[in-house]
Amino acid sequence: MIDTHAHIYASEFDHDRDDVVRRALEQGVEKILLPNIDLESIEPMLKTEAAYPEVCRSMMGLHPCYVDGNVKQTLDVIHSWFDKHNFIAVGEIGIDLYWDKTYKAEQEMAFITQLNWAKEKKLPVVIHTRDSIEETLTLLRKEQDGSLSGVFHCFGGSVEEAKAINDLGFHLGLGGVSTFKNGGMDKVIPHLDMNYVILETDCPYLAPVPHRGKRNEPAYVSLVAQRIADLRSCPINEVTTVTNKNVNQLFLL
Ligand SMILES: [Zn+2]
């Protein structure tokens, strides 16, 4: 299995990161992909990647919740990192209208700018949306010239939204929300095209059942795979085989 979205460089893991990575490997999680957030997260992310070079791979991008009035200068610094280091994706980027709409215009500008980096660098994008799937799809439709690929991470939308995302050539990242009893995903997951599904945790957030509310970690991606298998009445190895295939098509690991 591959955890395609894990913030194990966060301070929540400072006291036991070795154990967290060991438990992931014991659980059959071979790779852990690290999405960047802002300027502050770059150093701990790259240190974590360097500490576990066989397991961790970094992305580079500016998260929409960290877009503010300084967005142009921040994007310049983030962009300069692509010349200094190999990244597997532009991420995480996107639109978040849940927390704060103050910088909506700046969020859109940052998203489009980073989509263009992805075209220039021939990298996939890892997209964060919250209360913004429609806005994000509208922007993506304008920018999709056939060369963009990527994933809507932490997908918790409807079957129709999943289809709209897939029609644009984009994948769905399923995580802990898929296991929540009131998440509504039990009605959605049986109808998804599995050729567009990849697994993630988004740790330390959104721990799957039965760890809901506690710190999440990459080993728990197996609980997400098991939940998908249960909802689709298939063996778990069918889920891990197809999601691994999808990850290897999307990312150059
Ligand atoms: Zn994230």
PDB file of C-alpha atoms and ligand atoms in Angstrom:
ATOM      1  CA  MET A   1       0.000   0.000   0.000  1.00  0.00           C
ATOM      2  CA  ILE A   2       1.016   3.604  -0.489  1.00  0.00           C
ATOM      3  CA  ASP A   3      -0.095   6.451   1.764  1.00  0.00           C
ATOM      4  CA  THR A   4      -0.364   9.191  -0.861  1.00  0.00           C
ATOM      5  CA  HIS A   5      -0.986  12.024   1.616  1.00  0.00           C
ATOM      6  CA  ALA A   6       0.717  12.139   5.021  1.00  0.00           C
ATOM      7  CA  HIS A   7       2.067  15.038   7.044  1.00  0.00           C
ATOM      8  CA  ILE A   8       4.398  12.882   9.182  1.00  0.00           C
ATOM      9  CA  TYR A   9       6.890  15.760   9.250  1.00  0.00           C
ATOM     10  CA  ALA A  10       4.431  17.639  11.540  1.00  0.00           C
ATOM     11  CA  SER A  11       5.462  18.249  15.163  1.00  0.00           C
ATOM     12  CA  GLU A  12       2.769  15.767  16.320  1.00  0.00           C
ATOM     13  CA  PHE A  13       5.248  13.044  15.234  1.00  0.00           C
ATOM     14  CA  ASP A  14       8.452  14.558  16.629  1.00  0.00           C
ATOM     15  CA  HIS A  15       8.588  12.210  19.631  1.00  0.00           C
ATOM     16  CA  ASP A  16       7.973   8.904  17.817  1.00  0.00           C
ATOM     17  CA  ARG A  17       8.460   9.332  14.055  1.00  0.00           C
ATOM     18  CA  ASP A  18      10.717   6.222  13.833  1.00  0.00           C
ATOM     19  CA  ASP A  19       7.976   4.090  15.411  1.00  0.00           C
ATOM     20  CA  VAL A  20       5.345   5.576  13.106  1.00  0.00           C
ATOM     21  CA  VAL A  21       7.379   4.685  10.004  1.00  0.00           C
ATOM     22  CA  ARG A  22       8.183   1.209  11.404  1.00  0.00           C
ATOM     23  CA  ARG A  23       4.479   0.507  12.071  1.00  0.00           C
ATOM     24  CA  ALA A  24       3.643   1.643   8.528  1.00  0.00           C
ATOM     25  CA  LEU A  25       6.218  -0.751   7.030  1.00  0.00           C
ATOM     26  CA  GLU A  26       4.980  -3.603   9.266  1.00  0.00           C
ATOM     27  CA  GLN A  27       1.453  -2.944   8.018  1.00  0.00           C
ATOM     28  CA  GLY A  28       2.617  -3.182   4.380  1.00  0.00           C
ATOM     29  CA  VAL A  29       2.777   0.548   3.601  1.00  0.00           C
ATOM     30  CA  GLU A  30       5.830   0.776   1.338  1.00  0.00           C
ATOM     31  CA  LYS A  31       5.762   4.477   0.441  1.00  0.00           C
ATOM     32  CA  ILE A  32       4.594   7.644   2.190  1.00  0.00           C
ATOM     33  CA  LEU A  33       4.065  10.800   0.116  1.00  0.00           C
ATOM     34  CA  LEU A  34       4.539  14.139   1.886  1.00  0.00           C
ATOM     35  CA  PRO A  35       2.505  17.175   0.729  1.00  0.00           C
ATOM     36  CA  ASN A  36       3.937  20.616   1.500  1.00  0.00           C
ATOM     37  CA  ILE A  37       1.822  23.297   3.233  1.00  0.00           C
ATOM     38  CA  ASP A  38       3.665  26.635   3.409  1.00  0.00           C
ATOM     39  CA  LEU A  39       7.176  28.064   3.808  1.00  0.00           C
ATOM     40  CA  GLU A  40       7.575  26.743   7.376  1.00  0.00           C
ATOM     41  CA  SER A  41       6.785  23.138   6.517  1.00  0.00           C
ATOM     42  CA  ILE A  42       9.520  22.826   3.861  1.00  0.00           C
ATOM     43  CA  GLU A  43      12.428  22.218   6.235  1.00  0.00           C
ATOM     44  CA  PRO A  44      10.785  19.538   8.422  1.00  0.00           C
ATOM     45  CA  MET A  45       9.362  17.859   5.295  1.00  0.00           C
ATOM     46  CA  LEU A  46      12.756  17.623   3.560  1.00  0.00           C
ATOM     47  CA  LYS A  47      14.411  16.436   6.789  1.00  0.00           C
ATOM     48  CA  THR A  48      11.811  13.678   7.102  1.00  0.00           C
ATOM     49  CA  GLU A  49      12.330  12.642   3.486  1.00  0.00           C
ATOM     50  CA  ALA A  50      16.115  12.534   4.060  1.00  0.00           C
ATOM     51  CA  ALA A  51      15.673  10.440   7.219  1.00  0.00           C
ATOM     52  CA  TYR A  52      13.589   7.776   5.396  1.00  0.00           C
ATOM     53  CA  PRO A  53      14.832   7.973   1.780  1.00  0.00           C
ATOM     54  CA  GLU A  54      13.452   4.539   0.808  1.00  0.00           C
ATOM     55  CA  VAL A  55       9.973   5.365   2.082  1.00  0.00           C
ATOM     56  CA  CYS A  56       9.208   9.110   1.913  1.00  0.00           C
ATOM     57  CA  ARG A  57       8.862  11.348  -1.144  1.00  0.00           C
ATOM     58  CA  SER A  58       8.133  15.084  -0.992  1.00  0.00           C
ATOM     59  CA  MET A  59       5.855  17.377  -2.976  1.00  0.00           C
ATOM     60  CA  MET A  60       6.124  21.147  -3.272  1.00  0.00           C
ATOM     61  CA  GLY A  61       3.284  23.668  -3.283  1.00  0.00           C
ATOM     62  CA  LEU A  62       1.330  26.241  -1.296  1.00  0.00           C
ATOM     63  CA  HIS A  63      -1.805  25.057   0.553  1.00  0.00           C
ATOM     64  CA  PRO A  64      -4.857  27.327  -0.034  1.00  0.00           C
ATOM     65  CA  CYS A  65      -5.384  27.922   3.724  1.00  0.00           C
ATOM     66  CA  TYR A  66      -1.936  29.564   3.830  1.00  0.00           C
ATOM     67  CA  VAL A  67      -2.587  31.991   0.981  1.00  0.00           C
ATOM     68  CA  ASP A  68      -2.597  35.590   2.253  1.00  0.00           C
ATOM     69  CA  GLY A  69      -1.677  39.115   1.145  1.00  0.00           C
ATOM     70  CA  ASN A  70       1.952  37.994   0.622  1.00  0.00           C
ATOM     71  CA  VAL A  71       0.995  35.261  -1.818  1.00  0.00           C
ATOM     72  CA  LYS A  72       3.163  36.525  -4.708  1.00  0.00           C
ATOM     73  CA  GLN A  73       6.375  36.536  -2.643  1.00  0.00           C
ATOM     74  CA  THR A  74       5.504  33.178  -1.062  1.00  0.00           C
ATOM     75  CA  LEU A  75       4.891  31.604  -4.476  1.00  0.00           C
ATOM     76  CA  ASP A  76       8.263  32.932  -5.716  1.00  0.00           C
ATOM     77  CA  VAL A  77      10.063  31.141  -2.877  1.00  0.00           C
ATOM     78  CA  ILE A  78       8.055  27.919  -3.333  1.00  0.00           C
ATOM     79  CA  HIS A  79       8.699  27.961  -7.093  1.00  0.00           C
ATOM     80  CA  SER A  80      12.452  28.372  -6.579  1.00  0.00           C
ATOM     81  CA  TRP A  81      12.522  25.033  -4.715  1.00  0.00           C
ATOM     82  CA  PHE A  82      11.804  23.110  -7.921  1.00  0.00           C
ATOM     83  CA  ASP A  83      15.322  24.033  -9.120  1.00  0.00           C
ATOM     84  CA  LYS A  84      16.927  22.778  -5.896  1.00  0.00           C
ATOM     85  CA  HIS A  85      15.237  19.432  -5.280  1.00  0.00           C
ATOM     86  CA  ASN A  86      13.311  16.660  -7.041  1.00  0.00           C
ATOM     87  CA  PHE A  87       9.642  16.635  -6.088  1.00  0.00           C
ATOM     88  CA  ILE A  88       7.078  14.021  -7.102  1.00  0.00           C
ATOM     89  CA  ALA A  89       4.137  16.446  -7.399  1.00  0.00           C
ATOM     90  CA  VAL A  90       2.917  20.015  -7.061  1.00  0.00           C
ATOM     91  CA  GLY A  91       0.968  19.923  -3.817  1.00  0.00           C
ATOM     92  CA  GLU A  92      -0.928  20.488  -1.878  1.00  0.00           C
ATOM     93  CA  ILE A  93      -2.722  23.224  -3.803  1.00  0.00           C
ATOM     94  CA  GLY A  94      -6.384  24.110  -4.285  1.00  0.00           C
ATOM     95  CA  ILE A  95      -9.291  26.160  -2.999  1.00  0.00           C
ATOM     96  CA  ASP A  96     -10.669  26.218   0.563  1.00  0.00           C
ATOM     97  CA  LEU A  97     -13.840  28.241   1.158  1.00  0.00           C
ATOM     98  CA  TYR A  98     -14.692  26.628   4.498  1.00  0.00           C
ATOM     99  CA  TRP A  99     -12.361  28.488   6.836  1.00  0.00           C
ATOM    100  CA  ASP A 100     -11.989  31.936   5.313  1.00  0.00           C
ATOM    101  CA  LYS A 101     -13.105  33.549   2.042  1.00  0.00           C
ATOM    102  CA  THR A 102     -11.039  36.751   2.538  1.00  0.00           C
ATOM    103  CA  TYR A 103      -8.375  35.674   0.047  1.00  0.00           C
ATOM    104  CA  LYS A 104     -10.603  33.877  -2.460  1.00  0.00           C
ATOM    105  CA  ALA A 105      -9.166  35.811  -5.425  1.00  0.00           C
ATOM    106  CA  GLU A 106      -5.602  35.166  -4.215  1.00  0.00           C
ATOM    107  CA  GLN A 107      -6.408  31.458  -3.703  1.00  0.00           C
ATOM    108  CA  GLU A 108      -7.622  31.230  -7.305  1.00  0.00           C
ATOM    109  CA  MET A 109      -4.523  33.010  -8.593  1.00  0.00           C
ATOM    110  CA  ALA A 110      -2.222  30.734  -6.546  1.00  0.00           C
ATOM    111  CA  PHE A 111      -4.068  27.626  -7.762  1.00  0.00           C
ATOM    112  CA  ILE A 112      -3.847  28.593 -11.442  1.00  0.00           C
ATOM    113  CA  THR A 113      -0.187  29.623 -11.081  1.00  0.00           C
ATOM    114  CA  GLN A 114       0.678  26.263  -9.526  1.00  0.00           C
ATOM    115  CA  LEU A 115      -1.306  24.328 -12.158  1.00  0.00           C
ATOM    116  CA  ASN A 116       0.931  26.007 -14.701  1.00  0.00           C
ATOM    117  CA  TRP A 117       4.041  24.936 -12.799  1.00  0.00           C
ATOM    118  CA  ALA A 118       2.734  21.378 -13.033  1.00  0.00           C
ATOM    119  CA  LYS A 119       2.458  21.725 -16.812  1.00  0.00           C
ATOM    120  CA  GLU A 120       5.936  23.250 -17.043  1.00  0.00           C
ATOM    121  CA  LYS A 121       7.533  20.572 -14.786  1.00  0.00           C
ATOM    122  CA  LYS A 122       5.340  17.727 -16.120  1.00  0.00           C
ATOM    123  CA  LEU A 123       4.262  16.792 -12.591  1.00  0.00           C
ATOM    124  CA  PRO A 124       0.893  15.668 -11.197  1.00  0.00           C
ATOM    125  CA  VAL A 125      -0.982  17.968  -8.795  1.00  0.00           C
ATOM    126  CA  VAL A 126      -2.408  17.120  -5.373  1.00  0.00           C
ATOM    127  CA  ILE A 127      -5.569  19.158  -4.846  1.00  0.00           C
ATOM    128  CA  HIS A 128      -7.178  20.203  -1.556  1.00  0.00           C
ATOM    129  CA  THR A 129     -10.810  21.366  -1.718  1.00  0.00           C
ATOM    130  CA  ARG A 130     -13.204  22.236   1.063  1.00  0.00           C
ATOM    131  CA  ASP A 131     -16.668  23.570   0.230  1.00  0.00           C
ATOM    132  CA  SER A 132     -15.182  24.255  -3.190  1.00  0.00           C
ATOM    133  CA  ILE A 133     -15.404  21.220  -5.510  1.00  0.00           C
ATOM    134  CA  GLU A 134     -17.491  23.145  -8.084  1.00  0.00           C
ATOM    135  CA  GLU A 135     -15.203  26.237  -8.059  1.00  0.00           C
ATOM    136  CA  THR A 136     -12.140  24.023  -8.342  1.00  0.00           C
ATOM    137  CA  LEU A 137     -13.599  21.996 -11.219  1.00  0.00           C
ATOM    138  CA  THR A 138     -14.488  25.198 -13.092  1.00  0.00           C
ATOM    139  CA  LEU A 139     -10.900  26.482 -12.816  1.00  0.00           C
ATOM    140  CA  LEU A 140      -9.468  23.071 -13.691  1.00  0.00           C
ATOM    141  CA  ARG A 141     -11.670  22.733 -16.797  1.00  0.00           C
ATOM    142  CA  LYS A 142     -10.231  26.008 -18.121  1.00  0.00           C
ATOM    143  CA  GLU A 143      -6.651  24.850 -17.477  1.00  0.00           C
ATOM    144  CA  GLN A 144      -6.958  21.207 -18.559  1.00  0.00           C
ATOM    145  CA  ASP A 145      -5.245  21.000 -21.937  1.00  0.00           C
ATOM    146  CA  GLY A 146      -4.826  17.231 -21.660  1.00  0.00           C
ATOM    147  CA  SER A 147      -1.477  17.484 -19.874  1.00  0.00           C
ATOM    148  CA  LEU A 148      -2.701  17.911 -16.278  1.00  0.00           C
ATOM    149  CA  SER A 149      -3.107  14.915 -13.999  1.00  0.00           C
ATOM    150  CA  GLY A 150      -3.558  14.582 -10.265  1.00  0.00           C
ATOM    151  CA  VAL A 151      -5.814  13.768  -7.366  1.00  0.00           C
ATOM    152  CA  PHE A 152      -8.607  15.395  -5.384  1.00  0.00           C
ATOM    153  CA  HIS A 153      -7.259  14.415  -1.992  1.00  0.00           C
ATOM    154  CA  CYS A 154      -9.549  13.589   0.951  1.00  0.00           C
ATOM    155  CA  PHE A 155     -12.500  13.050  -1.378  1.00  0.00           C
ATOM    156  CA  GLY A 156     -15.858  13.063   0.425  1.00  0.00           C
ATOM    157  CA  GLY A 157     -18.229  14.120  -2.335  1.00  0.00           C
ATOM    158  CA  SER A 158     -21.040  12.550  -4.345  1.00  0.00           C
ATOM    159  CA  VAL A 159     -20.974   9.972  -7.154  1.00  0.00           C
ATOM    160  CA  GLU A 160     -21.725  12.818  -9.618  1.00  0.00           C
ATOM    161  CA  GLU A 161     -18.786  14.869  -8.327  1.00  0.00           C
ATOM    162  CA  ALA A 162     -16.525  11.823  -8.540  1.00  0.00           C
ATOM    163  CA  LYS A 163     -17.548  11.330 -12.162  1.00  0.00           C
ATOM    164  CA  ALA A 164     -16.931  15.000 -13.000  1.00  0.00           C
ATOM    165  CA  ILE A 165     -13.442  14.699 -11.464  1.00  0.00           C
ATOM    166  CA  ASN A 166     -12.695  11.462 -13.352  1.00  0.00           C
ATOM    167  CA  ASP A 167     -13.985  12.977 -16.609  1.00  0.00           C
ATOM    168  CA  LEU A 168     -11.241  15.602 -16.251  1.00  0.00           C
ATOM    169  CA  GLY A 169      -8.714  12.775 -15.898  1.00  0.00           C
ATOM    170  CA  PHE A 170      -8.294  13.229 -12.152  1.00  0.00           C
ATOM    171  CA  HIS A 171      -8.105  10.653  -9.362  1.00  0.00           C
ATOM    172  CA  LEU A 172      -9.854  10.504  -5.970  1.00  0.00           C
ATOM    173  CA  GLY A 173      -7.873  10.184  -2.737  1.00  0.00           C
ATOM    174  CA  LEU A 174      -9.857   8.156  -0.179  1.00  0.00           C
ATOM    175  CA  GLY A 175      -8.948   8.402   3.496  1.00  0.00           C
ATOM    176  CA  GLY A 176     -10.399   8.242   6.993  1.00  0.00           C
ATOM    177  CA  VAL A 177     -13.659   9.960   6.001  1.00  0.00           C
ATOM    178  CA  SER A 178     -14.516   6.801   4.030  1.00  0.00           C
ATOM    179  CA  THR A 179     -14.733   4.910   7.333  1.00  0.00           C
ATOM    180  CA  PHE A 180     -16.949   7.413   9.206  1.00  0.00           C
ATOM    181  CA  LYS A 181     -20.431   6.088   9.951  1.00  0.00           C
ATOM    182  CA  ASN A 182     -22.047   9.453   9.191  1.00  0.00           C
ATOM    183  CA  GLY A 183     -19.706  10.331   6.304  1.00  0.00           C
ATOM    184  CA  GLY A 184     -22.125   9.172   3.612  1.00  0.00           C
ATOM    185  CA  MET A 185     -19.309   7.449   1.718  1.00  0.00           C
ATOM    186  CA  ASP A 186     -20.946   4.026   2.145  1.00  0.00           C
ATOM    187  CA  LYS A 187     -23.423   5.158  -0.560  1.00  0.00           C
ATOM    188  CA  VAL A 188     -20.665   6.527  -2.833  1.00  0.00           C
ATOM    189  CA  ILE A 189     -17.747   4.063  -2.676  1.00  0.00           C
ATOM    190  CA  PRO A 190     -19.614   1.080  -4.235  1.00  0.00           C
ATOM    191  CA  HIS A 191     -20.224   3.216  -7.349  1.00  0.00           C
ATOM    192  CA  LEU A 192     -16.729   4.658  -7.876  1.00  0.00           C
ATOM    193  CA  ASP A 193     -14.536   3.732 -10.836  1.00  0.00           C
ATOM    194  CA  MET A 194     -11.693   1.996  -8.967  1.00  0.00           C
ATOM    195  CA  ASN A 195      -9.242   2.870 -11.765  1.00  0.00           C
ATOM    196  CA  TYR A 196      -9.305   6.414 -10.341  1.00  0.00           C
ATOM    197  CA  VAL A 197      -9.026   5.640  -6.618  1.00  0.00           C
ATOM    198  CA  ILE A 198      -5.870   6.001  -4.494  1.00  0.00           C
ATOM    199  CA  LEU A 199      -5.410   5.617  -0.720  1.00  0.00           C
ATOM    200  CA  GLU A 200      -4.292   8.208   1.824  1.00  0.00           C
ATOM    201  CA  THR A 201      -4.451   9.090   5.507  1.00  0.00           C
ATOM    202  CA  ASP A 202      -3.977  12.912   5.635  1.00  0.00           C
ATOM    203  CA  CYS A 203      -2.349  12.184   9.003  1.00  0.00           C
ATOM    204  CA  PRO A 204      -2.168  13.521  11.690  1.00  0.00           C
ATOM    205  CA  TYR A 205      -5.785  14.499  10.860  1.00  0.00           C
ATOM    206  CA  LEU A 206      -8.920  12.444  10.118  1.00  0.00           C
ATOM    207  CA  ALA A 207      -7.981   9.119  11.676  1.00  0.00           C
ATOM    208  CA  PRO A 208     -10.163   6.274  10.389  1.00  0.00           C
ATOM    209  CA  VAL A 209     -12.537   4.282  12.609  1.00  0.00           C
ATOM    210  CA  PRO A 210     -11.739   2.885  15.238  1.00  0.00           C
ATOM    211  CA  HIS A 211      -9.118   5.592  15.880  1.00  0.00           C
ATOM    212  CA  ARG A 212     -11.414   8.497  14.973  1.00  0.00           C
ATOM    213  CA  GLY A 213     -10.564  11.657  16.953  1.00  0.00           C
ATOM    214  CA  LYS A 214      -7.047  10.437  17.799  1.00  0.00           C
ATOM    215  CA  ARG A 215      -3.791  11.093  15.961  1.00  0.00           C
ATOM    216  CA  ASN A 216      -3.779   9.467  12.532  1.00  0.00           C
ATOM    217  CA  GLU A 217      -0.718   7.699  11.036  1.00  0.00           C
ATOM    218  CA  PRO A 218       0.241   5.971   7.746  1.00  0.00           C
ATOM    219  CA  ALA A 219      -0.241   2.415   9.109  1.00  0.00           C
ATOM    220  CA  TYR A 220      -3.981   3.161   9.272  1.00  0.00           C
ATOM    221  CA  VAL A 221      -4.213   3.390   5.488  1.00  0.00           C
ATOM    222  CA  SER A 222      -4.858  -0.377   5.704  1.00  0.00           C
ATOM    223  CA  LEU A 223      -8.122   0.399   7.556  1.00  0.00           C
ATOM    224  CA  VAL A 224      -9.203   2.582   4.639  1.00  0.00           C
ATOM    225  CA  ALA A 225      -8.378  -0.214   2.172  1.00  0.00           C
ATOM    226  CA  GLN A 226     -10.337  -2.710   4.294  1.00  0.00           C
ATOM    227  CA  ARG A 227     -13.351  -0.371   4.473  1.00  0.00           C
ATOM    228  CA  ILE A 228     -13.382   0.045   0.678  1.00  0.00           C
ATOM    229  CA  ALA A 229     -13.138  -3.743   0.272  1.00  0.00           C
ATOM    230  CA  ASP A 230     -16.053  -4.259   2.707  1.00  0.00           C
ATOM    231  CA  LEU A 231     -18.251  -1.692   0.943  1.00  0.00           C
ATOM    232  CA  ARG A 232     -17.497  -3.227  -2.461  1.00  0.00           C
ATOM    233  CA  SER A 233     -17.721  -6.835  -1.202  1.00  0.00           C
ATOM    234  CA  CYS A 234     -14.302  -7.724  -2.594  1.00  0.00           C
ATOM    235  CA  PRO A 235     -11.062  -8.987  -1.037  1.00  0.00           C
ATOM    236  CA  ILE A 236      -8.700  -6.295   0.298  1.00  0.00           C
ATOM    237  CA  ASN A 237      -5.924  -7.362  -2.098  1.00  0.00           C
ATOM    238  CA  GLU A 238      -8.153  -6.363  -5.018  1.00  0.00           C
ATOM    239  CA  VAL A 239      -8.284  -2.832  -3.545  1.00  0.00           C
ATOM    240  CA  THR A 240      -4.543  -2.635  -2.831  1.00  0.00           C
ATOM    241  CA  THR A 241      -3.604  -4.010  -6.270  1.00  0.00           C
ATOM    242  CA  VAL A 242      -5.691  -1.512  -8.248  1.00  0.00           C
ATOM    243  CA  THR A 243      -4.824   1.484  -6.040  1.00  0.00           C
ATOM    244  CA  ASN A 244      -1.085   0.666  -6.261  1.00  0.00           C
ATOM    245  CA  LYS A 245      -1.386   0.461 -10.039  1.00  0.00           C
ATOM    246  CA  ASN A 246      -3.127   3.873 -10.067  1.00  0.00           C
ATOM    247  CA  VAL A 247      -0.457   5.452  -7.835  1.00  0.00           C
ATOM    248  CA  ASN A 248       2.331   4.143 -10.038  1.00  0.00           C
ATOM    249  CA  GLN A 249       0.627   5.565 -13.114  1.00  0.00           C
ATOM    250  CA  LEU A 250       0.106   8.954 -11.471  1.00  0.00           C
ATOM    251  CA  PHE A 251       3.399   9.467  -9.622  1.00  0.00           C
ATOM    252  CA  LEU A 252       6.940   8.613 -10.699  1.00  0.00           C
ATOM    253  CA  LEU A 253       7.974   6.986  -7.394  1.00  0.00           C
TER     254      LEU A 253
HETATM  255 ZN    ZN B   1      -2.929  17.648   3.589  1.00  0.00          ZN
END
